[in-house]
Amino acid sequence: MTTLARGSDTLTRDALAVLQPGFTGTTAPDWLLRRLGEGLTSVGLFGRNITSPEQLAALTAQLRAERADVLVAIDEEGGDVTRMEVRTGSSFPGNLALGAVDDTALTQAVARELGRRLAECGVNLNWAPSADVNSNPDNPVIGVRSFGADPQLVARHTAAYVRGLQAAGVAACTKHFPGHGDTAVDSHHALPRIDADLDTLTTRELVPFRAAVAAGTKAVMSAHILLPALDPARPATLSPAALHGLLRAPLTEGGLGFEGLVVTDGMEMRAISAAYGIERGSVLAIAAGADAICVGGGLADEDTVLRLRDALVAAVRAGELPEARLADAAARVRALGDWARHASGAGAAEGIAPAPEAGLRAARRALRITPGAQPYQPPTGPAFVAAFTPVANIAVGDETPWGVAAELARLLPGTATATYGSEDAPGDGGAPGGGGAPALIANVLADAADRRIVAVVRDVHRHAWMADALDALLAARPDTVVVEMGVPQAPPSGALHIATHGAARVCGLAAAEVITGGVAGG
């Protein structure tokens, strides 16, 4: 039971405590340090804040000098979504690769090594893993971030990931509750809707989250998605039915019985900000049962923190937000900060032997290689990499390099590359069956000259222009190697087809090894 102290200073401190803001720069600005002294308990880090492990460690030490129990959070899924290695690509394959291998010991080992590296740099809360079941192969935002389309597979790997990460003293934040896999809309841009009934949600979406709770996940992140079967009016982040009535409710009442920290997805995402505004959205989220407001991916200044702090205080004073609910949320944030501080003090990560090759071994095991009709002959000279590139979703971002060109160039010096998008298929806007593919492929063939072509695609099944271009390329150059770095939904094609199940740097390296006749497997 929460004991209330009704002074305005306590109310302000509680309002600050529930915020997880971001900032710009690679050192903490004065305003952020000042707010930590006034009650702010969490800070979110993004790629813009990180240049090296050494710099990150210095930054977190700067934050911790101001507040010993500060929660330093990051969105480090590995695979396509990396903040620590945003400029180079991740040393770890993502969830789909791990799900393709389906070795929970491997998943736990990868998560433990990732957690060890985070802890070594002073990060103690990871907004991962994604427990979404990728039941809709056209999903524009989850895809390779999911362990797969089977709920039981996703459940066992989610649990393994939670155990591995938290063994290193880094709190897991399992997302995106109650499940973002069956959506065709990216909640960064608009409000997705899932029209599944409760029975389907129970046997599909909720299965991995139940496993995560059973595994002891310290936090759960809510999704900005509308599920009419739970709440016909409000997205899950703002829905008491979803948070209080499902996530928190006891197992005996059909809930998940979760008692840890509930974190919102980014409140500046348009699924919330466009309909409610971030101030009103934050008030509704805390009232609905969220404990921490994630903001800072796009809005990363002191004004945002003050706006949200003041909105929460005003809502309590106006009777729109129960003071006890805000106090309880703040207490949960501080409790996780205490856990993280003690885990760090106990040296959880220090007892873990470094495993620098864990990610590459996993990426090699995740490859699915399909030979063409003729025996494959590796290139003996420089190759040409044609990267057919879709627009990156916001969660992944367009800063992080992907593909096989850089890794292949190390193995085959002189290898060149070029990028082609839907805008390079003129005349039909990328529509299936139009006249754009021949023009695009004419450019590819001219750029490649007599070099062996390696075509790199990403979710070719979702992009008609890409499928048309690949068909035209294979008709012209049947010896082309095809590397699918997204969800391998389309039938394999090419003289050699390699499905990497993700676009991390190590996935590209594993594919490049095979292209040049090298190792495959772990």
Coordinates of C-alpha atoms in Angstrom, one line a residue:
M1 CA 0.0 0.0 0.0
T2 CA 1.4 3.4 -1.0
T3 CA 1.7 6.0 1.7
L4 CA 1.0 9.5 0.3
A5 CA 2.8 12.7 1.1
R6 CA 0.7 15.4 -0.4
G7 CA 3.3 18.2 -0.6
S8 CA 3.7 19.8 -4.0
D9 CA 7.4 18.9 -4.0
T10 CA 6.5 15.2 -3.6
L11 CA 3.9 15.4 -6.3
T12 CA 6.5 17.1 -8.7
R13 CA 9.1 14.5 -7.8
D14 CA 6.6 11.7 -8.6
A15 CA 5.7 13.3 -11.9
L16 CA 9.4 13.5 -12.9
A17 CA 10.0 9.9 -11.7
V18 CA 7.6 8.4 -14.2
L19 CA 9.3 10.0 -17.2
Q20 CA 11.9 8.3 -19.4
P21 CA 13.1 11.2 -21.5
G22 CA 15.9 11.4 -24.1
F23 CA 18.3 14.2 -24.9
T24 CA 20.7 15.2 -27.6
G25 CA 24.5 14.9 -27.5
T26 CA 27.1 12.5 -26.2
T27 CA 27.3 14.0 -22.7
A28 CA 24.5 14.8 -20.4
P29 CA 23.3 18.3 -20.6
D30 CA 23.0 20.5 -17.5
W31 CA 19.2 20.5 -17.6
L32 CA 19.1 16.7 -17.5
L33 CA 21.5 16.5 -14.5
R34 CA 19.4 19.2 -12.7
R35 CA 16.2 17.2 -13.3
L36 CA 17.8 14.0 -12.0
G37 CA 18.5 15.9 -8.8
E38 CA 14.8 17.0 -8.7
G39 CA 13.4 13.5 -9.0
L40 CA 13.8 12.3 -12.5
T41 CA 14.7 8.6 -12.2
S42 CA 15.1 7.3 -15.8
V43 CA 16.9 8.4 -19.0
G44 CA 16.6 6.9 -22.4
L45 CA 19.6 6.7 -24.8
F46 CA 19.4 6.6 -28.6
G47 CA 22.0 6.2 -31.4
R48 CA 22.6 9.9 -31.4
N49 CA 24.0 9.6 -27.8
I50 CA 26.6 6.9 -28.5
T51 CA 29.9 6.9 -30.4
S52 CA 31.8 4.1 -28.6
P53 CA 31.6 1.8 -25.6
E54 CA 34.1 4.0 -23.8
Q55 CA 32.1 7.2 -24.4
L56 CA 28.9 5.4 -23.4
A57 CA 30.4 4.2 -20.1
A58 CA 31.6 7.8 -19.4
L59 CA 28.1 9.1 -20.1
T60 CA 26.3 6.6 -17.8
A61 CA 28.9 7.3 -15.1
Q62 CA 28.0 11.0 -15.4
L63 CA 24.4 10.2 -15.0
R64 CA 25.0 7.9 -12.1
A65 CA 27.2 10.5 -10.3
E66 CA 24.0 12.6 -10.1
R67 CA 21.7 9.8 -9.1
A68 CA 23.0 6.4 -8.1
D69 CA 19.8 4.5 -8.8
V70 CA 19.1 6.1 -12.2
L71 CA 17.6 3.7 -14.8
V72 CA 19.6 4.1 -18.0
A73 CA 17.4 2.6 -20.8
I74 CA 18.2 1.8 -24.4
D75 CA 16.5 0.2 -27.4
E76 CA 19.1 -2.5 -28.1
E77 CA 17.3 -5.5 -29.7
G78 CA 20.3 -6.6 -31.6
G79 CA 19.7 -7.4 -35.3
D80 CA 18.1 -4.6 -37.3
V81 CA 17.5 -2.4 -34.2
T82 CA 20.7 -1.3 -32.6
R83 CA 21.7 1.8 -30.8
M84 CA 25.1 0.8 -29.5
E85 CA 26.3 -0.1 -33.0
V86 CA 24.1 2.3 -35.0
R87 CA 26.9 3.3 -37.3
T88 CA 28.3 -0.1 -38.0
G89 CA 25.5 -2.6 -37.7
S90 CA 25.0 -5.1 -34.8
S91 CA 27.3 -7.8 -33.6
F92 CA 24.2 -9.8 -32.9
P93 CA 21.6 -11.3 -35.2
G94 CA 18.0 -10.3 -34.4
N95 CA 15.1 -12.3 -33.1
L96 CA 14.0 -13.9 -36.4
A97 CA 17.5 -15.4 -36.8
L98 CA 17.4 -16.8 -33.3
G99 CA 13.9 -18.2 -33.9
A100 CA 15.0 -19.8 -37.1
V101 CA 17.8 -21.7 -35.3
D102 CA 15.3 -22.5 -32.5
D103 CA 17.9 -23.3 -29.8
T104 CA 16.8 -21.6 -26.6
A105 CA 20.3 -22.1 -25.1
L106 CA 21.7 -20.1 -28.0
T107 CA 19.1 -17.4 -27.6
Q108 CA 19.9 -17.1 -23.9
A109 CA 23.6 -17.0 -24.5
V110 CA 23.3 -14.3 -27.1
A111 CA 21.1 -12.2 -24.8
R112 CA 23.5 -12.8 -21.9
E113 CA 26.4 -11.5 -24.0
L114 CA 24.4 -8.5 -25.2
G115 CA 23.4 -7.8 -21.6
R116 CA 27.0 -8.2 -20.4
R117 CA 28.1 -5.5 -22.9
L118 CA 25.3 -3.2 -21.9
A119 CA 26.1 -3.6 -18.2
E120 CA 29.8 -3.0 -18.9
C121 CA 28.8 0.4 -20.4
G122 CA 26.5 1.2 -17.5
V123 CA 23.1 0.5 -19.2
N124 CA 20.7 -1.3 -16.9
L125 CA 17.3 -1.3 -18.7
N126 CA 16.8 -2.7 -22.2
W127 CA 13.6 -2.0 -24.1
A128 CA 13.7 -5.6 -25.4
P129 CA 12.9 -8.3 -26.3
S130 CA 10.1 -8.1 -28.9
A131 CA 7.6 -10.8 -27.9
D132 CA 5.3 -10.0 -30.9
V133 CA 4.1 -13.0 -32.9
N134 CA 4.7 -12.1 -36.6
S135 CA 1.4 -13.6 -37.7
N136 CA 1.0 -11.1 -40.5
P137 CA 3.9 -11.4 -43.0
D138 CA 3.0 -8.0 -44.4
N139 CA 3.7 -6.3 -41.0
P140 CA 5.7 -3.2 -41.9
V141 CA 7.3 -2.6 -38.4
I142 CA 7.9 -6.0 -36.7
G143 CA 9.0 -8.6 -39.3
V144 CA 12.5 -9.8 -38.4
R145 CA 12.2 -8.2 -34.9
S146 CA 9.9 -11.1 -34.0
F147 CA 11.2 -14.6 -33.2
G148 CA 8.6 -16.0 -35.7
A149 CA 5.0 -16.7 -36.5
D150 CA 4.4 -19.6 -34.0
P151 CA 3.3 -18.4 -30.6
Q152 CA 5.0 -21.3 -28.7
L153 CA 8.3 -20.7 -30.5
V154 CA 8.1 -17.0 -29.7
A155 CA 7.2 -17.8 -26.1
R156 CA 10.2 -20.0 -25.4
H157 CA 12.7 -17.7 -27.0
T158 CA 11.2 -14.6 -25.3
A159 CA 11.6 -16.4 -22.0
A160 CA 15.2 -17.4 -22.8
Y161 CA 16.1 -13.9 -23.9
V162 CA 14.7 -12.4 -20.6
R163 CA 16.7 -14.9 -18.6
G164 CA 19.9 -14.2 -20.5
L165 CA 19.6 -10.5 -20.4
Q166 CA 18.7 -10.3 -16.7
A167 CA 21.5 -12.7 -15.7
A168 CA 23.8 -9.9 -16.7
G169 CA 22.0 -7.5 -14.4
V170 CA 20.1 -5.7 -17.1
A171 CA 16.3 -5.4 -16.8
A172 CA 14.3 -6.8 -19.7
C173 CA 11.4 -4.8 -21.0
T174 CA 9.3 -7.2 -23.0
K175 CA 7.3 -5.6 -25.8
H176 CA 4.9 -4.6 -27.4
F177 CA 2.0 -5.7 -25.2
P178 CA -0.5 -7.1 -26.0
G179 CA 1.2 -7.9 -29.3
H180 CA 2.0 -5.9 -32.4
G181 CA 2.5 -8.8 -34.8
D182 CA -0.9 -8.9 -36.6
T183 CA -0.7 -5.3 -37.8
A184 CA -0.4 -3.8 -41.3
V185 CA 0.2 -0.3 -40.0
D186 CA 3.3 1.1 -38.3
S187 CA 2.2 2.8 -35.1
H188 CA 5.0 5.4 -35.6
H189 CA 2.7 6.8 -38.3
A190 CA -0.9 5.9 -37.4
L191 CA -3.0 3.8 -35.1
P192 CA -3.0 0.1 -36.0
R193 CA -6.0 -2.0 -35.3
I194 CA -6.2 -5.7 -34.6
D195 CA -9.7 -7.2 -34.9
A196 CA -8.9 -10.6 -33.4
D197 CA -11.3 -11.9 -30.8
L198 CA -10.3 -12.7 -27.2
D199 CA -9.8 -16.4 -27.9
T200 CA -7.3 -15.6 -30.7
L201 CA -5.5 -13.0 -28.5
T202 CA -5.3 -15.6 -25.7
T203 CA -3.9 -18.4 -27.9
R204 CA -1.6 -16.2 -30.1
E205 CA -0.6 -12.7 -28.9
L206 CA -0.6 -13.3 -25.2
V207 CA 1.3 -16.6 -25.1
P208 CA 4.8 -15.0 -25.3
F209 CA 3.9 -12.4 -22.7
R210 CA 2.7 -15.0 -20.3
A211 CA 6.1 -16.8 -20.8
A212 CA 8.0 -13.5 -20.2
V213 CA 6.1 -12.8 -17.0
A214 CA 6.8 -16.4 -15.8
A215 CA 10.5 -15.9 -16.7
G216 CA 10.6 -12.8 -14.4
T217 CA 10.7 -9.9 -16.9
K218 CA 11.2 -6.8 -14.9
A219 CA 9.3 -4.6 -17.3
V220 CA 6.7 -4.8 -20.1
M221 CA 6.2 -2.1 -22.8
S222 CA 2.7 -1.3 -24.0
A223 CA 1.7 -1.0 -27.7
H224 CA -0.1 1.8 -29.3
I225 CA -2.6 -0.5 -31.0
L226 CA -6.4 -0.7 -30.9
L227 CA -7.8 -4.1 -30.0
P228 CA -11.6 -3.7 -30.0
A229 CA -12.0 -7.1 -28.2
L230 CA -10.3 -5.5 -25.2
D231 CA -11.2 -1.8 -25.6
P232 CA -13.1 -0.4 -28.6
A233 CA -12.2 3.2 -27.8
R234 CA -8.6 3.4 -26.6
P235 CA -5.3 1.9 -27.7
A236 CA -3.6 -0.5 -25.3
T237 CA -1.2 2.1 -23.9
L238 CA -4.2 4.2 -22.7
S239 CA -6.6 1.4 -21.9
P240 CA -7.3 0.3 -18.3
A241 CA -8.8 -2.9 -19.7
A242 CA -5.5 -3.8 -21.3
L243 CA -3.2 -2.7 -18.5
H244 CA -5.1 -3.0 -15.3
G245 CA -7.7 -5.6 -16.5
L246 CA -5.4 -7.9 -18.4
L247 CA -1.7 -7.3 -17.8
R248 CA -2.0 -6.7 -14.0
A249 CA -5.0 -8.9 -13.3
P250 CA -4.3 -12.1 -11.3
L251 CA -3.9 -15.3 -13.1
T252 CA -7.0 -16.6 -11.4
E253 CA -9.0 -13.9 -13.1
G254 CA -7.6 -14.5 -16.5
G255 CA -4.9 -11.9 -16.4
L256 CA -1.1 -12.2 -16.6
G257 CA -0.5 -11.3 -13.0
F258 CA 2.4 -8.9 -13.9
E259 CA 3.7 -6.9 -10.9
G260 CA 6.7 -5.2 -12.5
L261 CA 7.1 -1.9 -14.4
V262 CA 4.8 -1.0 -17.3
V263 CA 6.5 1.3 -19.8
T264 CA 4.8 3.0 -22.7
D265 CA 6.1 2.9 -26.2
G266 CA 7.3 6.3 -27.4
M267 CA 4.6 8.8 -26.7
E268 CA 5.5 11.0 -29.7
M269 CA 4.6 8.2 -32.1
R270 CA 1.6 9.4 -34.1
A271 CA -0.7 6.7 -33.0
I272 CA -0.8 8.6 -29.7
S273 CA 0.4 12.1 -30.4
A274 CA -1.8 12.8 -33.4
A275 CA -5.0 11.8 -31.6
Y276 CA -4.4 12.8 -28.0
G277 CA -1.2 14.9 -27.8
I278 CA 1.7 13.8 -25.6
E279 CA 0.5 15.6 -22.5
R280 CA -3.1 14.2 -22.5
G281 CA -1.7 10.9 -23.7
S282 CA 0.7 10.7 -20.8
V283 CA -2.0 11.4 -18.3
L284 CA -4.3 8.8 -19.7
A285 CA -1.5 6.2 -19.9
I286 CA -0.6 6.6 -16.2
A287 CA -4.3 6.5 -15.3
A288 CA -4.7 3.3 -17.3
G289 CA -1.9 1.6 -15.4
A290 CA 1.4 2.5 -17.1
D291 CA 4.2 3.4 -14.8
A292 CA 6.8 5.0 -17.0
I293 CA 6.4 7.4 -20.0
C294 CA 8.9 6.7 -22.8
V295 CA 9.5 9.9 -24.7
G296 CA 12.7 11.2 -26.4
G297 CA 13.1 9.4 -29.7
G298 CA 11.8 12.5 -31.5
L299 CA 11.3 15.0 -28.7
A300 CA 14.5 15.3 -26.8
D301 CA 14.6 18.6 -24.9
E302 CA 13.9 20.0 -21.5
D303 CA 10.7 21.6 -22.6
T304 CA 9.2 18.2 -23.3
V305 CA 10.1 17.0 -19.8
L306 CA 8.6 20.1 -18.2
R307 CA 5.4 19.9 -20.3
L308 CA 4.8 16.3 -19.3
R309 CA 5.7 16.9 -15.6
D310 CA 3.3 19.8 -15.4
A311 CA 0.6 18.0 -17.2
L312 CA 0.7 15.1 -14.7
V313 CA 0.8 17.5 -11.7
A314 CA -2.2 19.5 -13.1
A315 CA -4.1 16.3 -13.8
V316 CA -3.7 15.2 -10.2
R317 CA -4.8 18.6 -8.9
A318 CA -7.8 18.7 -11.2
G319 CA -8.9 15.2 -10.0
E320 CA -8.3 13.7 -13.4
L321 CA -5.5 11.4 -12.3
P322 CA -5.6 9.8 -8.8
E323 CA -2.6 10.9 -6.8
A324 CA -2.3 7.3 -5.5
R325 CA -1.9 6.0 -9.0
L326 CA 0.9 8.5 -9.8
A327 CA 2.6 7.7 -6.5
D328 CA 2.3 3.9 -7.2
A329 CA 3.8 4.4 -10.7
A330 CA 6.7 6.4 -9.3
A331 CA 7.3 3.8 -6.6
R332 CA 7.5 1.1 -9.2
V333 CA 10.1 3.0 -11.2
R334 CA 12.2 3.6 -8.1
A335 CA 11.9 -0.1 -7.1
L336 CA 13.4 -1.1 -10.5
G337 CA 16.1 1.4 -10.1
D338 CA 17.0 -0.2 -6.7
W339 CA 17.0 -3.6 -8.3
A340 CA 19.3 -2.4 -11.0
R341 CA 21.7 -0.7 -8.6
H342 CA 22.0 -3.8 -6.5
A343 CA 22.4 -6.1 -9.5
S344 CA 25.2 -3.8 -10.7
G345 CA 26.7 -3.7 -7.2
A346 CA 26.6 -7.5 -7.0
G347 CA 28.6 -7.6 -10.2
A348 CA 26.2 -9.8 -12.1
A349 CA 27.9 -9.0 -15.5
E350 CA 31.4 -9.4 -14.0
G351 CA 30.7 -13.1 -13.4
I352 CA 30.0 -13.7 -17.1
A353 CA 32.8 -14.7 -19.4
P354 CA 32.9 -12.6 -22.5
A355 CA 31.7 -14.3 -25.6
P356 CA 32.7 -12.0 -28.5
E357 CA 31.9 -14.5 -31.2
A358 CA 28.4 -15.5 -29.9
G359 CA 26.6 -13.3 -32.4
L360 CA 28.5 -14.4 -35.4
R361 CA 28.1 -18.1 -34.5
A362 CA 24.3 -17.5 -34.2
A363 CA 24.2 -15.7 -37.5
R364 CA 25.9 -18.5 -39.3
R365 CA 23.5 -21.1 -37.8
A366 CA 20.5 -19.0 -38.9
L367 CA 21.4 -19.1 -42.6
R368 CA 19.1 -21.0 -44.8
I369 CA 20.8 -21.8 -48.1
T370 CA 19.0 -23.0 -51.2
P371 CA 21.1 -23.9 -54.3
G372 CA 19.9 -23.3 -57.8
A373 CA 19.5 -25.8 -60.6
Q374 CA 23.2 -25.8 -61.4
P375 CA 26.1 -26.4 -59.1
Y376 CA 27.2 -23.1 -57.4
Q377 CA 30.5 -21.7 -58.3
P378 CA 31.8 -18.9 -56.0
P379 CA 33.1 -15.8 -57.7
T380 CA 36.8 -15.7 -58.1
G381 CA 37.1 -11.9 -58.6
P382 CA 35.4 -8.7 -57.5
A383 CA 31.6 -9.0 -57.4
F384 CA 28.9 -6.4 -57.8
V385 CA 26.3 -6.0 -55.0
A386 CA 22.9 -4.6 -56.1
A387 CA 21.0 -3.6 -53.0
F388 CA 17.3 -3.3 -53.6
T389 CA 16.4 -1.1 -50.7
P390 CA 12.9 -0.4 -49.2
V391 CA 12.2 2.7 -47.1
A392 CA 13.4 1.9 -43.5
N393 CA 10.9 1.9 -40.8
I394 CA 11.5 4.4 -37.9
A395 CA 12.3 1.7 -35.3
V396 CA 15.2 0.5 -37.5
G397 CA 16.1 3.9 -38.9
D398 CA 18.2 4.7 -42.0
E399 CA 21.5 5.4 -40.2
T400 CA 22.5 1.8 -39.7
P401 CA 24.3 0.1 -42.6
W402 CA 23.0 -3.2 -43.8
G403 CA 23.6 -5.7 -46.6
V404 CA 26.6 -7.8 -47.6
A405 CA 28.7 -5.3 -49.6
A406 CA 31.1 -4.2 -46.9
E407 CA 31.7 -7.7 -45.7
L408 CA 32.0 -9.1 -49.3
A409 CA 34.5 -6.4 -50.2
R410 CA 36.8 -7.6 -47.5
L411 CA 36.7 -11.1 -48.9
L412 CA 36.7 -10.1 -52.6
P413 CA 38.7 -6.8 -52.9
G414 CA 37.4 -4.6 -55.6
T415 CA 33.8 -5.5 -55.0
A416 CA 31.5 -2.6 -55.7
T417 CA 27.9 -1.8 -54.8
A418 CA 25.0 0.4 -55.7
T419 CA 21.6 0.9 -54.1
Y420 CA 18.3 0.8 -56.0
G421 CA 14.8 1.8 -54.7
S422 CA 11.3 2.0 -56.0
E423 CA 12.1 5.5 -57.4
D424 CA 14.6 3.8 -59.8
A425 CA 11.7 1.9 -61.4
P426 CA 10.2 4.8 -63.4
G427 CA 6.9 4.8 -65.2
D428 CA 4.8 2.7 -63.0
G429 CA 5.4 3.8 -59.4
G430 CA 6.6 0.3 -58.6
A431 CA 3.2 -1.3 -59.4
P432 CA 3.3 -5.0 -60.3
G433 CA 3.5 -5.8 -64.0
G434 CA 4.5 -2.2 -65.0
G435 CA 7.3 -1.0 -67.1
G436 CA 9.7 0.1 -64.4
A437 CA 11.7 -3.1 -63.7
P438 CA 13.4 -3.3 -67.1
A439 CA 14.7 0.2 -66.8
L440 CA 16.0 -0.5 -63.3
I441 CA 17.7 -3.7 -64.3
A442 CA 19.2 -2.0 -67.3
N443 CA 21.0 0.2 -64.9
V444 CA 22.0 -2.7 -62.7
L445 CA 23.5 -4.6 -65.6
A446 CA 25.4 -1.5 -66.8
D447 CA 26.7 -0.9 -63.3
A448 CA 27.7 -4.5 -62.8
A449 CA 29.4 -4.9 -66.2
D450 CA 30.9 -8.4 -66.3
R451 CA 31.1 -8.9 -62.5
R452 CA 29.1 -11.6 -60.7
I453 CA 25.9 -9.9 -59.3
V454 CA 24.8 -10.4 -55.7
A455 CA 21.2 -9.1 -55.3
V456 CA 20.4 -8.1 -51.8
V457 CA 16.7 -7.8 -50.9
R458 CA 14.7 -7.2 -47.8
D459 CA 11.1 -8.5 -47.5
V460 CA 10.8 -9.0 -51.2
H461 CA 7.3 -10.4 -50.7
R462 CA 6.1 -7.0 -49.5
H463 CA 7.4 -4.9 -52.3
A464 CA 6.1 -5.5 -55.8
W465 CA 8.7 -3.3 -57.5
M466 CA 11.4 -5.3 -55.8
A467 CA 9.9 -8.7 -56.9
D468 CA 9.6 -7.5 -60.5
A469 CA 13.2 -6.2 -60.5
L470 CA 14.5 -9.4 -59.1
D471 CA 12.6 -11.5 -61.7
A472 CA 14.0 -9.3 -64.5
L473 CA 17.5 -9.5 -63.1
L474 CA 17.4 -13.3 -62.9
A475 CA 16.1 -13.5 -66.4
A476 CA 19.0 -11.5 -67.6
R477 CA 21.7 -13.0 -65.3
P478 CA 20.7 -16.4 -64.0
D479 CA 24.0 -16.7 -62.2
T480 CA 23.0 -14.0 -59.7
V481 CA 23.2 -14.8 -56.0
V482 CA 20.1 -13.7 -54.0
V483 CA 20.4 -12.7 -50.4
E484 CA 17.1 -12.1 -48.6
M485 CA 17.8 -10.2 -45.4
G486 CA 14.2 -9.7 -44.3
V487 CA 11.4 -12.2 -43.7
P488 CA 12.0 -15.0 -46.3
Q489 CA 8.3 -15.3 -47.3
A490 CA 8.9 -15.4 -51.1
P491 CA 10.1 -18.6 -52.8
P492 CA 13.9 -19.0 -53.0
S493 CA 15.4 -17.9 -56.4
G494 CA 18.8 -17.4 -58.0
A495 CA 21.9 -19.4 -58.6
L496 CA 22.2 -19.5 -54.8
H497 CA 19.6 -18.2 -52.4
I498 CA 20.7 -17.2 -48.8
A499 CA 18.1 -16.3 -46.2
T500 CA 19.8 -14.5 -43.3
H501 CA 16.7 -13.8 -41.3
G502 CA 17.9 -10.3 -40.5
A503 CA 20.1 -7.5 -41.7
A504 CA 22.6 -7.2 -38.9
R505 CA 26.3 -6.8 -39.7
V506 CA 27.0 -10.4 -38.6
C507 CA 24.2 -11.6 -40.8
G508 CA 25.9 -9.9 -43.8
L509 CA 29.3 -11.4 -42.8
A510 CA 27.8 -14.9 -42.5
A511 CA 26.3 -14.6 -46.0
A512 CA 29.5 -13.2 -47.5
E513 CA 31.4 -16.2 -46.2
V514 CA 29.0 -18.6 -48.0
I515 CA 29.0 -16.5 -51.2
T516 CA 32.8 -16.9 -51.4
G517 CA 32.7 -20.6 -50.6
G518 CA 33.5 -20.3 -46.9
V519 CA 31.9 -21.5 -43.7
A520 CA 28.2 -22.0 -42.9
G521 CA 26.6 -23.2 -39.7
G522 CA 27.9 -22.6 -36.2

